[in-house]
Coordinates of C-alpha atoms in Angstrom, one line a residue:
M1 CA -44.9 361.6 -51.1
A2 CA -42.9 359.0 -49.3
N3 CA -41.3 358.2 -52.6
V4 CA -41.3 361.7 -54.2
L5 CA -39.8 363.7 -51.4
P6 CA -36.3 361.8 -51.6
L7 CA -36.2 362.6 -55.2
L8 CA -37.0 366.3 -54.7
V9 CA -34.4 366.5 -52.1
T10 CA -31.8 364.8 -54.2
A11 CA -32.6 367.1 -57.1
L12 CA -32.0 370.1 -54.9
V13 CA -28.9 368.8 -53.5
L14 CA -27.4 368.0 -57.0
G15 CA -28.5 371.4 -58.5
A16 CA -26.7 373.0 -55.5
T17 CA -23.5 370.8 -55.8
L18 CA -22.3 371.4 -59.3
I19 CA -21.7 374.8 -60.8
Q20 CA -20.5 374.5 -64.5
G21 CA -18.4 371.7 -63.8
V22 CA -16.8 373.0 -60.5
A23 CA -17.9 371.6 -57.0
A24 CA -20.1 374.2 -55.3
G25 CA -18.8 373.2 -51.9
V26 CA -15.4 374.4 -52.6
C27 CA -14.0 377.6 -50.9
L28 CA -13.4 380.7 -52.8
S29 CA -11.5 382.6 -50.1
N30 CA -11.2 382.7 -46.2
D31 CA -14.6 384.9 -46.4
S32 CA -16.3 381.4 -47.7
C33 CA -15.6 379.8 -44.1
N34 CA -17.5 382.6 -42.2
G35 CA -14.9 383.3 -39.4
H36 CA -14.8 379.6 -38.4
G37 CA -12.0 378.2 -40.7
T38 CA -9.6 378.7 -43.4
C39 CA -9.5 378.2 -47.3
G40 CA -6.6 376.2 -48.3
T41 CA -6.7 376.3 -52.1
A42 CA -9.4 378.4 -53.6
C43 CA -11.8 376.8 -56.2
S44 CA -10.3 373.2 -55.3
T45 CA -10.7 372.5 -51.5
T46 CA -13.4 372.9 -49.1
C47 CA -13.0 375.0 -45.8
T48 CA -11.0 373.6 -43.0
C49 CA -13.2 374.4 -40.0
T50 CA -12.1 375.2 -36.5
D51 CA -13.8 375.7 -33.0
G52 CA -15.9 372.5 -33.6
Y53 CA -17.7 374.1 -36.4
S54 CA -18.6 371.9 -39.6
G55 CA -20.3 372.0 -42.9
D56 CA -18.7 373.1 -46.4
D57 CA -19.0 376.9 -45.1
C58 CA -18.2 376.2 -41.4
T59 CA -21.8 377.7 -40.5
I60 CA -22.9 374.5 -38.6
P61 CA -22.2 375.2 -34.8
P62 CA -20.7 372.5 -32.5
I63 CA -23.1 370.6 -30.4
C64 CA -21.1 371.6 -27.3
T65 CA -18.2 373.9 -26.2
G66 CA -15.1 373.2 -24.1
G67 CA -16.3 375.2 -21.1
G68 CA -20.0 374.9 -21.7
S69 CA -22.7 372.7 -19.9
E70 CA -24.4 371.5 -23.0
C71 CA -23.7 367.8 -22.2
G72 CA -25.4 368.2 -18.8
S73 CA -24.4 366.4 -15.6
H74 CA -23.9 363.0 -17.5
G75 CA -21.2 364.0 -20.0
S76 CA -18.5 366.3 -21.0
C77 CA -17.4 368.0 -24.2
D78 CA -14.8 366.2 -26.2
N79 CA -13.0 368.7 -28.3
S80 CA -10.1 366.6 -29.2
T81 CA -11.5 366.2 -32.9
S82 CA -12.4 368.8 -35.4
T83 CA -16.0 368.2 -34.6
Y84 CA -17.1 368.6 -31.0
V85 CA -19.2 365.8 -29.5
C86 CA -20.5 365.0 -26.0
S87 CA -18.8 362.1 -24.3
C88 CA -21.3 360.4 -22.1
T89 CA -20.8 358.6 -18.6
G90 CA -22.9 356.6 -16.3
G91 CA -24.5 354.7 -19.2
Y92 CA -26.2 357.7 -20.7
A93 CA -26.4 358.2 -24.5
G94 CA -27.7 360.7 -27.1
D95 CA -26.2 363.8 -28.6
L96 CA -26.4 365.6 -25.5
C97 CA -26.1 362.6 -22.8
K98 CA -30.0 363.0 -22.0
T99 CA -31.1 359.4 -22.9
A100 CA -31.0 357.5 -19.5
P101 CA -29.5 353.9 -19.4
I102 CA -31.9 350.9 -19.2
C103 CA -30.2 349.9 -15.9
T104 CA -27.7 351.3 -13.4
G105 CA -24.9 349.3 -11.5
G106 CA -26.7 349.2 -8.2
G107 CA -30.3 349.1 -9.3
N108 CA -32.8 346.3 -9.8
E109 CA -34.0 347.1 -13.3
C110 CA -32.9 343.8 -14.7
G111 CA -35.1 341.9 -12.0
S112 CA -34.0 338.6 -10.5
H113 CA -33.1 337.2 -13.9
G114 CA -30.4 339.4 -14.9
S115 CA -27.7 341.9 -13.9
C116 CA -26.7 345.2 -15.2
D117 CA -23.5 345.2 -17.4
N118 CA -21.7 348.6 -17.3
S119 CA -18.5 347.3 -18.8
T120 CA -19.2 349.4 -22.1
S121 CA -20.3 353.1 -22.5
T122 CA -24.0 351.9 -22.9
Y123 CA -25.3 349.9 -20.0
F124 CA -27.6 347.0 -20.7
C125 CA -29.2 343.9 -18.8
S126 CA -27.2 340.6 -19.3
C127 CA -30.0 338.0 -18.7
T128 CA -29.7 334.4 -17.1
D129 CA -31.8 331.4 -16.6
G130 CA -32.9 331.7 -20.4
Y131 CA -34.7 335.1 -19.8
R132 CA -34.7 337.5 -22.7
G133 CA -35.6 341.2 -23.2
S134 CA -34.2 344.5 -22.5
T135 CA -34.8 344.1 -18.8
C136 CA -34.8 340.2 -18.8
K137 CA -38.8 340.0 -18.4
T138 CA -39.4 337.7 -21.3
V139 CA -39.9 334.1 -19.8
P140 CA -37.9 331.3 -21.6
I141 CA -40.0 328.6 -23.5
C142 CA -38.6 326.0 -21.2
T143 CA -36.8 325.4 -17.9
G144 CA -34.0 323.0 -16.9
G145 CA -36.5 320.8 -14.6
G146 CA -39.8 321.6 -16.3
S147 CA -42.0 319.6 -18.5
E148 CA -42.7 322.4 -21.2
C149 CA -41.1 320.2 -24.1
G150 CA -43.4 317.3 -23.2
S151 CA -42.5 313.6 -23.5
H152 CA -40.8 314.2 -26.9
G153 CA -38.1 316.5 -25.9
S154 CA -35.8 318.2 -23.2
C155 CA -34.8 321.7 -22.5
D156 CA -31.6 322.7 -23.9
N157 CA -30.1 325.3 -21.4
T158 CA -26.6 325.3 -22.6
R159 CA -27.2 328.6 -24.4
S160 CA -28.4 331.9 -23.1
I161 CA -31.8 331.3 -24.7
Y162 CA -33.4 328.0 -23.5
V163 CA -34.9 325.9 -26.4
C164 CA -36.6 322.6 -26.7
S165 CA -34.4 319.9 -28.1
C166 CA -37.0 317.3 -29.8
T167 CA -36.6 313.7 -30.1
G168 CA -38.3 310.7 -31.9
G169 CA -38.8 312.9 -35.2
Y170 CA -41.0 315.5 -33.3
S171 CA -40.6 319.2 -34.0
G172 CA -41.9 322.7 -33.0
D173 CA -41.1 325.1 -30.2
L174 CA -42.5 322.7 -27.6
C175 CA -41.9 319.5 -29.6
N176 CA -45.7 318.9 -30.0
T177 CA -45.7 318.5 -33.9
V178 CA -46.1 314.9 -34.7
P179 CA -43.6 313.4 -37.3
I180 CA -44.9 312.4 -40.7
C181 CA -43.9 308.8 -40.0
T182 CA -42.5 306.6 -37.3
G183 CA -39.8 303.9 -37.3
G184 CA -42.2 300.9 -37.2
G185 CA -45.3 302.5 -38.7
S186 CA -46.8 302.2 -42.2
E187 CA -47.4 305.8 -43.0
C188 CA -45.2 305.8 -46.0
G189 CA -47.2 302.8 -47.6
S190 CA -45.7 300.1 -49.7
H191 CA -43.6 302.3 -51.8
G192 CA -41.4 303.7 -49.0
S193 CA -40.0 303.6 -45.5
C194 CA -39.5 306.0 -42.7
D195 CA -36.1 307.6 -42.5
N196 CA -35.4 308.3 -39.0
T197 CA -31.6 309.1 -39.2
R198 CA -32.3 312.8 -39.0
S199 CA -34.1 314.9 -36.2
I200 CA -37.2 315.3 -38.3
Y201 CA -38.5 312.0 -39.7
V202 CA -39.3 312.0 -43.3
C203 CA -40.6 309.2 -45.9
S204 CA -37.8 307.8 -48.3
C205 CA -39.6 306.7 -51.4
T206 CA -38.9 303.8 -53.7
G207 CA -40.2 302.6 -57.1
G208 CA -40.2 306.1 -58.5
Y209 CA -43.0 307.3 -56.0
S210 CA -42.7 310.7 -54.5
G211 CA -44.5 313.1 -52.1
D212 CA -44.4 313.3 -48.4
L213 CA -46.1 310.0 -47.8
C214 CA -44.8 308.4 -51.1
N215 CA -48.3 308.3 -52.6
T216 CA -47.7 310.1 -55.8
A217 CA -47.3 307.4 -58.5
P218 CA -44.4 307.8 -61.3
I219 CA -45.1 308.7 -64.7
C220 CA -43.7 305.4 -65.8
T221 CA -42.8 302.1 -64.6
G222 CA -39.8 299.7 -65.4
G223 CA -41.9 297.2 -67.2
G224 CA -44.9 299.4 -68.3
N225 CA -45.6 300.9 -71.7
E226 CA -46.4 304.5 -70.3
C227 CA -43.9 306.0 -72.7
G228 CA -45.3 304.4 -75.9
S229 CA -43.2 303.1 -78.8
H230 CA -41.1 306.2 -78.9
G231 CA -39.6 306.1 -75.5
S232 CA -38.5 304.0 -72.2
C233 CA -38.8 304.4 -68.6
D234 CA -35.7 305.6 -67.1
N235 CA -35.6 304.5 -63.4
S236 CA -31.9 305.3 -62.7
T237 CA -32.9 308.1 -60.4
N238 CA -35.5 308.5 -57.5
T239 CA -38.1 309.9 -59.9
Y240 CA -38.8 307.8 -62.8
V241 CA -39.2 309.7 -66.3
C242 CA -39.6 308.8 -69.8
S243 CA -36.6 308.9 -72.0
C244 CA -37.6 309.7 -75.5
T245 CA -36.3 308.3 -78.8
N246 CA -36.9 309.2 -82.6
G247 CA -37.1 312.9 -82.0
Y248 CA -40.4 312.6 -79.8
R249 CA -40.9 314.8 -76.7
G250 CA -43.2 315.4 -73.8
D251 CA -43.8 313.6 -70.5
T252 CA -44.8 310.4 -72.0
C253 CA -43.0 310.9 -75.5
T254 CA -46.4 311.8 -77.5
T255 CA -45.2 314.9 -79.1
A256 CA -44.0 314.1 -82.6
P257 CA -40.9 315.8 -84.1
I258 CA -40.9 318.4 -86.8
C259 CA -39.2 316.0 -89.2
T260 CA -38.1 312.5 -89.4
G261 CA -34.8 310.9 -90.7
G262 CA -36.4 309.6 -93.9
G263 CA -39.2 312.2 -94.5
N264 CA -39.6 315.2 -96.7
E265 CA -40.9 317.6 -94.1
C266 CA -37.9 320.0 -94.7
G267 CA -38.8 320.2 -98.3
S268 CA -36.3 320.6 -101.1
H269 CA -34.3 323.4 -99.2
G270 CA -33.4 321.3 -96.1
S271 CA -32.8 318.1 -94.4
C272 CA -33.6 316.6 -91.0
D273 CA -31.1 316.7 -88.6
N274 CA -31.4 313.8 -86.0
S275 CA -28.1 314.2 -84.3
T276 CA -29.8 315.3 -81.1
N277 CA -32.7 314.2 -79.2
K278 CA -34.8 317.0 -80.6
Y279 CA -35.1 316.6 -84.5
V280 CA -34.8 319.9 -86.5
C281 CA -34.7 321.0 -90.1
S282 CA -31.3 322.1 -91.2
C283 CA -31.8 324.6 -94.1
T284 CA -29.8 325.2 -97.3
D285 CA -29.7 327.8 -100.2
G286 CA -30.3 330.6 -97.8
Y287 CA -33.9 329.3 -96.7
R288 CA -35.2 329.7 -93.2
G289 CA -38.0 328.6 -90.9
D290 CA -39.1 325.6 -88.9
T291 CA -39.5 323.6 -92.2
C292 CA -37.1 325.8 -94.5
T293 CA -40.1 327.5 -96.4
T294 CA -39.1 331.0 -95.9
A295 CA -37.3 332.1 -99.0
P296 CA -34.0 334.2 -98.8
I297 CA -33.9 337.8 -99.9
C298 CA -31.5 336.9 -102.6
T299 CA -29.9 334.1 -104.5
S300 CA -26.3 333.6 -105.8
A301 CA -27.3 333.7 -109.4
G302 CA -30.2 336.2 -109.0
S303 CA -30.2 339.9 -109.6
E304 CA -32.2 340.8 -106.3
C305 CA -29.6 343.1 -105.2
G306 CA -29.6 345.2 -108.3
S307 CA -26.5 346.8 -109.8
H308 CA -25.3 348.3 -106.4
G309 CA -24.8 345.0 -104.5
F310 CA -24.3 341.3 -104.6
C311 CA -25.7 338.2 -102.8
D312 CA -23.6 337.1 -99.8
T313 CA -24.1 333.3 -99.4
A314 CA -21.1 332.8 -97.0
T315 CA -23.6 332.2 -94.0
G316 CA -26.7 330.1 -93.7
T317 CA -28.8 333.2 -94.2
Y318 CA -28.4 335.0 -97.6
F319 CA -28.3 338.7 -97.7
C320 CA -27.6 341.7 -100.0
S321 CA -23.9 343.1 -99.5
C322 CA -24.3 346.7 -100.8
T323 CA -21.5 348.8 -102.7
G324 CA -21.1 352.3 -103.7
G325 CA -22.6 353.6 -100.5
Y326 CA -25.9 352.0 -101.3
K327 CA -28.0 350.5 -98.4
G328 CA -31.3 348.7 -97.7
D329 CA -32.3 345.1 -97.7
T330 CA -31.9 345.0 -101.6
C331 CA -29.5 348.0 -102.0
T332 CA -32.1 350.4 -103.4
T333 CA -31.6 353.3 -101.0
A334 CA -29.2 355.7 -102.6
P335 CA -26.2 357.3 -100.5
L336 CA -26.2 360.9 -99.5
C337 CA -23.4 361.7 -101.6
T338 CA -21.1 360.4 -104.3
V339 CA -17.3 360.6 -104.5
G340 CA -17.3 362.9 -107.6
G341 CA -20.5 364.6 -106.8
S342 CA -21.3 368.1 -105.4
E343 CA -23.9 367.0 -102.9
C344 CA -21.7 368.3 -99.9
G345 CA -21.4 371.7 -101.5
S346 CA -18.2 373.9 -100.9
H347 CA -18.0 373.3 -97.2
G348 CA -17.5 369.4 -97.1
S349 CA -16.6 366.4 -99.2
C350 CA -18.1 362.9 -99.6
D351 CA -16.3 360.3 -97.2
N352 CA -16.5 356.9 -98.8
S353 CA -14.4 355.2 -96.2
T354 CA -17.3 353.3 -94.7
S355 CA -19.9 351.1 -96.5
T356 CA -22.2 354.2 -96.0
Y357 CA -21.1 357.4 -97.6
V358 CA -21.5 360.6 -95.6
C359 CA -20.7 364.2 -96.1
S360 CA -17.4 365.2 -93.9
C361 CA -17.9 369.0 -93.2
T362 CA -15.3 371.8 -92.9
D363 CA -15.2 375.4 -92.0
G364 CA -17.6 374.7 -88.9
Y365 CA -20.6 373.7 -91.2
S366 CA -22.8 370.7 -90.2
G367 CA -25.7 368.8 -91.1
D368 CA -26.3 365.9 -93.5
L369 CA -25.1 368.0 -96.5
C370 CA -23.0 370.5 -94.7
K371 CA -25.6 373.3 -95.2
T372 CA -25.9 374.4 -91.6
A373 CA -23.6 377.5 -91.1
P374 CA -21.5 377.8 -87.9
I375 CA -22.5 380.0 -85.1
C376 CA -19.3 382.0 -85.4
T377 CA -16.1 382.2 -87.7
G378 CA -12.5 382.5 -87.0
G379 CA -12.2 386.3 -87.8
G380 CA -15.8 387.3 -87.0
S381 CA -17.4 389.1 -84.1
E382 CA -20.3 386.8 -83.6
C383 CA -19.3 386.2 -80.0
G384 CA -19.3 389.9 -79.1
S385 CA -16.8 391.4 -76.5
H386 CA -17.3 388.7 -74.0
G387 CA -16.0 385.6 -76.1
S388 CA -14.1 384.4 -78.9
C389 CA -14.9 381.8 -81.7
D390 CA -13.3 378.4 -80.9
N391 CA -12.6 376.6 -84.2
S392 CA -10.5 373.8 -82.8
T393 CA -13.3 371.3 -83.3
S394 CA -15.3 370.4 -86.4
T395 CA -18.2 372.4 -85.1
Y396 CA -17.3 376.1 -84.2
V397 CA -18.8 377.4 -80.8
C398 CA -18.2 380.8 -79.0
S399 CA -15.8 380.3 -75.8
C400 CA -17.1 382.9 -73.2
T401 CA -15.3 384.9 -70.8
G402 CA -16.1 387.1 -67.5
G403 CA -18.8 384.6 -66.5
Y404 CA -20.9 385.3 -69.7
S405 CA -23.0 382.3 -71.2
G406 CA -25.2 381.7 -74.1
D407 CA -24.4 380.5 -77.7
L408 CA -23.1 384.0 -78.6
C409 CA -21.9 385.0 -74.9
N410 CA -24.7 387.6 -74.5
T411 CA -26.2 386.2 -71.4
A412 CA -24.7 388.3 -68.5
P413 CA -23.6 386.5 -65.3
V414 CA -25.6 386.6 -62.3
C415 CA -22.8 388.1 -60.4
T416 CA -19.2 389.6 -60.7
S417 CA -16.1 388.9 -58.6
G418 CA -16.0 392.5 -57.1
G419 CA -19.7 392.8 -56.9
S420 CA -22.4 392.5 -54.2
Q421 CA -25.1 390.7 -56.3
C422 CA -25.0 387.7 -53.7
G423 CA -25.7 390.0 -50.7
S424 CA -24.5 389.2 -47.3
N425 CA -25.4 385.5 -47.4
G426 CA -23.2 384.3 -50.2
E427 CA -20.2 385.5 -52.7
C428 CA -19.7 385.2 -56.4
N429 CA -18.3 381.7 -57.4
T430 CA -15.9 382.6 -60.4
C431 CA -14.1 379.3 -60.5
G432 CA -16.1 378.2 -63.4
T433 CA -16.8 379.6 -66.8
K434 CA -20.2 380.7 -65.8
Y435 CA -20.3 382.8 -62.6
S436 CA -23.0 382.2 -60.0
C437 CA -23.7 382.9 -56.4
Q438 CA -22.4 380.5 -53.8
C439 CA -24.7 380.7 -50.7
Y440 CA -23.8 380.1 -47.2
G441 CA -25.7 379.4 -43.8
G442 CA -28.5 377.5 -45.4
Y443 CA -29.6 380.3 -47.7
G444 CA -30.5 379.6 -51.4
G445 CA -31.9 381.1 -54.5
E446 CA -30.0 382.7 -57.4
T447 CA -28.7 385.5 -55.4
C448 CA -28.9 384.0 -51.9
Q449 CA -32.2 385.9 -51.0
T450 CA -34.0 382.8 -50.1
S451 CA -34.0 382.2 -46.3
P452 CA -33.6 378.6 -44.8
K453 CA -37.0 376.9 -44.0
C454 CA -35.2 375.4 -41.0
S455 CA -31.9 375.6 -38.8
V456 CA -29.3 373.0 -37.6
R457 CA -30.7 371.3 -34.5
G458 CA -33.7 373.8 -34.7
S459 CA -37.1 372.8 -34.0
E460 CA -38.9 374.4 -37.1
C461 CA -39.8 370.9 -38.6
G462 CA -41.4 369.7 -35.5
S463 CA -41.8 366.0 -34.5
H464 CA -42.5 364.9 -38.0
G465 CA -39.2 366.1 -39.8
T466 CA -35.6 366.9 -39.7
C467 CA -33.6 369.7 -41.3
N468 CA -31.8 368.9 -44.6
T469 CA -28.7 370.9 -44.3
T470 CA -27.3 369.4 -47.6
A471 CA -30.0 371.2 -49.6
S472 CA -30.0 374.9 -50.7
P473 CA -31.7 376.4 -49.1
Y474 CA -32.2 374.2 -46.1
I475 CA -35.4 372.3 -46.1
C476 CA -37.3 370.1 -43.9
G477 CA -37.2 366.5 -44.8
C478 CA -40.5 365.2 -43.6
S479 CA -41.4 361.7 -42.1
D480 CA -44.6 359.5 -41.1
D481 CA -46.2 360.8 -44.4
Y482 CA -46.4 364.5 -43.1
T483 CA -46.0 367.3 -45.7
G484 CA -45.5 371.0 -46.0
D485 CA -42.7 373.5 -45.5
T486 CA -42.4 372.7 -41.8
C487 CA -44.0 369.1 -42.0
T488 CA -47.2 370.2 -40.1
V489 CA -49.7 369.0 -42.7
A490 CA -50.9 365.7 -41.3
P491 CA -51.8 363.0 -43.9
I492 CA -55.5 362.1 -44.6
C493 CA -54.7 358.6 -44.1
T494 CA -51.9 356.2 -43.1
S495 CA -50.6 352.9 -44.5
G496 CA -51.6 351.1 -41.4
G497 CA -54.8 352.9 -40.5
N498 CA -58.5 352.4 -41.4
E499 CA -59.3 356.0 -42.3
C500 CA -60.6 355.1 -45.7
G501 CA -63.1 352.5 -44.3
S502 CA -64.0 349.4 -46.2
N503 CA -64.7 351.2 -49.5
G504 CA -61.3 352.6 -50.2
T505 CA -57.3 352.4 -49.7
C506 CA -54.7 354.8 -48.6
D507 CA -52.8 356.0 -51.7
R508 CA -49.2 357.1 -50.3
T509 CA -47.9 358.0 -53.7
S510 CA -49.8 361.2 -53.7
S511 CA -48.8 364.3 -51.8
P512 CA -50.4 364.4 -49.3
N513 CA -51.8 360.7 -48.8
K514 CA -55.2 360.3 -50.0
C515 CA -57.9 357.8 -50.0
S516 CA -58.4 355.9 -53.2
C517 CA -62.0 354.8 -53.4
T518 CA -63.6 351.5 -54.6
G519 CA -67.1 350.3 -55.6
G520 CA -68.2 353.8 -56.8
Y521 CA -67.9 355.4 -53.5
T522 CA -66.6 359.0 -53.2
G523 CA -65.5 361.7 -50.7
T524 CA -62.4 362.5 -48.8
L525 CA -62.7 359.3 -46.6
C526 CA -64.8 357.4 -49.1
G527 CA -67.9 357.9 -47.1
T528 CA -70.2 358.9 -49.9
A529 CA -72.3 355.9 -51.1
P530 CA -72.8 355.7 -55.0
T531 CA -76.5 356.0 -56.3
C532 CA -76.5 352.4 -57.4
T533 CA -74.4 349.2 -57.3
T534 CA -73.5 346.4 -59.5
T535 CA -75.6 343.7 -57.6
G536 CA -78.4 345.9 -56.4
G537 CA -81.6 346.9 -58.1
E538 CA -81.5 350.6 -57.4
C539 CA -82.0 351.5 -61.2
Q540 CA -85.8 351.3 -62.0
N541 CA -87.6 350.5 -65.3
G542 CA -84.8 348.8 -67.2
G543 CA -82.2 351.2 -66.1
K544 CA -78.6 349.9 -65.7
C545 CA -75.8 351.0 -63.1
N546 CA -73.1 352.8 -64.9
T547 CA -69.8 351.5 -63.2
K548 CA -67.5 353.4 -65.6
V549 CA -67.9 356.6 -63.9
T550 CA -67.5 357.7 -60.3
P551 CA -69.7 357.8 -58.4
Y552 CA -71.7 355.0 -60.0
T553 CA -74.9 356.4 -61.6
C554 CA -78.1 355.1 -63.2
A555 CA -78.3 354.9 -67.0
C556 CA -82.0 355.3 -67.7
A557 CA -83.9 353.7 -70.5
V558 CA -85.6 355.8 -73.1
G559 CA -88.6 357.5 -71.8
F560 CA -87.4 357.6 -68.2
S561 CA -85.3 359.9 -66.2
D562 CA -84.5 360.9 -62.6
T563 CA -81.7 359.5 -60.2
T564 CA -83.1 356.0 -60.2
C565 CA -85.0 356.1 -63.4
E566 CA -88.5 356.3 -61.7
T567 CA -89.9 359.3 -63.5
R568 CA -91.4 358.9 -67.0
S569 CA -90.5 361.7 -69.4
G570 CA -91.4 363.0 -72.9
A571 CA -93.9 361.2 -75.2
N572 CA -93.5 358.1 -73.0
H573 CA -95.2 360.1 -70.3
V574 CA -98.0 361.3 -72.4
I575 CA -98.9 357.9 -73.8
F576 CA -98.9 356.5 -70.2
C577 CA -101.4 359.2 -69.2
M578 CA -103.6 358.7 -72.2
T579 CA -103.6 355.0 -71.6
S580 CA -104.4 355.4 -68.1
L581 CA -107.4 357.7 -68.8
L582 CA -108.7 355.4 -71.5
L583 CA -108.6 352.4 -68.8
L584 CA -110.4 354.7 -66.4
V585 CA -113.2 355.7 -68.8
G586 CA -113.6 352.3 -69.9
G587 CA -114.2 351.1 -66.5
S588 CA -116.6 353.8 -65.8
L589 CA -118.7 352.9 -68.9
T590 CA -118.6 349.3 -67.9
L591 CA -119.9 350.1 -64.4

């Protein structure tokens, strides 16, 4: 739901924002501003709100008023801008100046290692002696005269936060991480030396060796034969590598090339190109493929393209160039129409200006062969009394008036300019071709009859949501994985919690969250164990645990049933009983 809700809200907002190409937020008249603003230009501008009100329809009241006490004793209402806001004093903050400052000018909230900085509107503790935190209570790692940095560092107190400055290649917060190597040590072995020119000492390798301690041998050596007869060792860089010749590739030049200079690997339709390190076949006669074995679709002297095309050999790959409107690999697909034909009927003609011939329709007709009649005609009455036929384009359509819509302008508008269909919470937006109700004050719905779920700065959404005033109608935008109209439905599980136990995880993609169980477990919190497990022996008498279903169940062998396959059934049960009886009788006779 955490991912789905923003999409739903966005869809609602976008749906309410555009009405037939006209922005829904524009004002239609001064009435659109609900007594707290004026409409500049109808159908093109939004309301200019007054008295601190805001919103497209000026229905969102101000946080405070000029003579009111909304800002409390630690602020005053600033009405110098179009939107009134509380201007806080004494370090207080928040919309209504109710959030107390961390510290005060004469207080001791910052302790003995800081002082209260009240030079800005928000008071804060300015820490000293390397201390940190909102009230300067976080002790520094080290102190000027202390031994926290040990024998391999000293405390740097030139900055507000004290840190250990390490020496001798040591590192770490307290300089207790030993360096990989030392200046006079042998840690780097015989193929490297210790570089102590930087704060952290590292091994500088030689002879192509690599690794932290120069103990990773190179692929090849200057005088060795690791690169074989088709390469040599390049030791011009720190890491030695094989430089291959004769088209060979690979770390040690053992991968043979596709072709060789004097070989016939490319066949009779290609030659070996050895101008680069990697030898490749250069094909001729339209052939393709690694070794030029894939034949072309057509040949220059052949008839593969038929009577409606010719073989184009201008590029490396030969192909059929079709004529007469034909198409296809070998020009066998006939065109829809021909220049002198009647395929396009009486409402079109064959357009042969491109390689593929098509019907160019007239009189509003459409379709591949111009057989689909237009919705309306220039002198017809198909569009009724609320529209006229627009034949300015190739496809004729009805152009509707009076807010009517539909292919034939027979769908009546939701509202009319002088009507009361939108009720007292909206008015009819006639700015576009399709009339619709423009709602105010958080109302929504086709005729503005749907009440808002919440109000501006109201408490309807509780502590787990806020009122989304950009949606129509207003709805609660929930947080903390809560759901419901007023964000009161708590999630079954949370991302950081262990509600699902050790046999499940919290699925936050569902609405509301739910436990996704594993190992055959079921139940709301994955607390119901399966009949059997993959490693257990719960299924008796040859039965197997079926892990393809949830919960896991025993699949019994023939002749057995029950939850764990312990009960014999059918003929198998009869045979078992008879055998047991015979054994019993036989035992009695013997006795």
